[in-house]
């Protein structure tokens, strides 16, 4: 695959505030049903100091006519190819919910390649990869999927009142849920880079114990920060979450000779 320029946007890679001369990179992995634009506020915050890349999976927004990838391994394979075509910069991966698992799986693949691997992963709003729950939201009818979205409280209320928007969004949401709910990971699977976990203390889909179990998936440093709130705690605590991202980017920048 040919190299992707440091200021380029592609089907997979979105740069809302290109910063080609930045010494470090932040790659953002959206949640199930989410899109690259969810991370626009992060891009605004770090535009002056990092190459902020937000990933756009198939099946949503301007890629809504493409088939959703319903397998975490296949999607991580594709993402590792795309990210492997970027220039070599100290990089931090930031993933929320399903995106945290994708960040982990993509990092594993890049570490195996020996190029493009992150210096750290910030895993937000997701239990450790080996903590499996028998969840079947992807098998529910449309009302069941919508009930799950309401429970997690991360979808704009206006979307629920717009039938056309909801019909457009549901295929990608269901496909992503199928991908994450059928995903499994053995307990001993580890990345070499460090992992920082961010979690809400009232998340209905991740207990504090399940979040802490990420420690078993890294050979590097581990730390965990607990925030008040549910699954989308990061929306209410954007400043504090950005501060955690800033710490990781500073550490990555310090490795530049």
Coordinates of N, CA, C and O in Angstrom, one line a residue, residues 19-25 48-51 88-91 249 252-253 255-256:
X19 N -2.2 18.7 10.6 CA -1.0 19.2 11.3 C 0.2 18.4 10.9 O 0.7 17.6 11.7
X20 N 0.6 18.5 9.7 CA 1.6 17.6 9.1 C 3.0 17.7 9.8 O 3.7 16.8 9.8
X21 N 3.3 18.9 10.4 CA 4.6 19.1 11.0 C 4.6 18.6 12.5 O 5.7 18.7 13.1
X22 N 3.5 18.1 13.0 CA 3.5 17.7 14.4 C 4.5 16.5 14.6 O 4.6 15.7 13.8
X23 N 5.1 16.5 15.8 CA 6.0 15.4 16.1 C 5.3 14.1 16.6 O 6.0 13.1 16.6
X24 N 4.1 14.2 17.0 CA 3.4 13.0 17.5 C 2.0 12.9 16.8 O 1.5 13.9 16.2
X25 N 1.4 11.7 17.0 CA 0.1 11.4 16.3 C -0.8 10.8 17.4 O -0.4 10.0 18.2
X48 N -3.0 21.9 17.4 CA -1.7 22.6 17.4 C -0.5 21.8 17.8 O 0.6 22.2 17.6
X49 N -0.7 20.6 18.3 CA 0.4 19.8 18.9 C 0.5 18.4 18.4 O 1.5 17.7 18.7
X50 N -0.5 17.9 17.7 CA -0.5 16.5 17.3 C -1.2 16.4 15.9 O -2.1 17.1 15.6
X51 N -0.8 15.3 15.2 CA -1.5 14.9 14.0 C -2.7 14.0 14.4 O -2.5 12.9 14.8
X88 N 6.1 7.5 10.0 CA 6.5 7.0 11.4 C 6.6 8.1 12.4 O 7.6 8.9 12.3
X89 N 5.7 8.2 13.2 CA 5.7 9.2 14.3 C 5.3 8.5 15.6 O 4.5 7.6 15.6
X90 N 5.8 9.0 16.8 CA 5.3 8.4 18.0 C 3.8 8.6 18.1 O 3.3 9.7 17.9
X91 N 3.1 7.5 18.4 CA 1.7 7.5 18.3 C 1.0 7.0 19.5 O 1.4 6.1 20.2
X249 N 0.4 11.9 25.1 CA 1.1 12.5 24.0 C 2.4 13.2 24.4 O 3.4 13.1 23.7
X252 N 4.8 10.4 24.7 CA 5.3 10.0 23.4 C 6.2 11.0 22.8 O 7.2 10.6 22.1
X253 N 6.0 12.3 23.0 CA 6.8 13.3 22.4 C 8.2 13.3 23.1 O 9.2 13.6 22.4
X255 N 9.9 10.8 23.6 CA 10.7 9.8 23.1 C 11.4 10.2 21.7 O 12.2 9.5 21.2
X256 N 11.0 11.4 21.2 CA 11.6 11.9 20.0 C 13.0 12.4 20.3 O 13.1 13.3 21.1

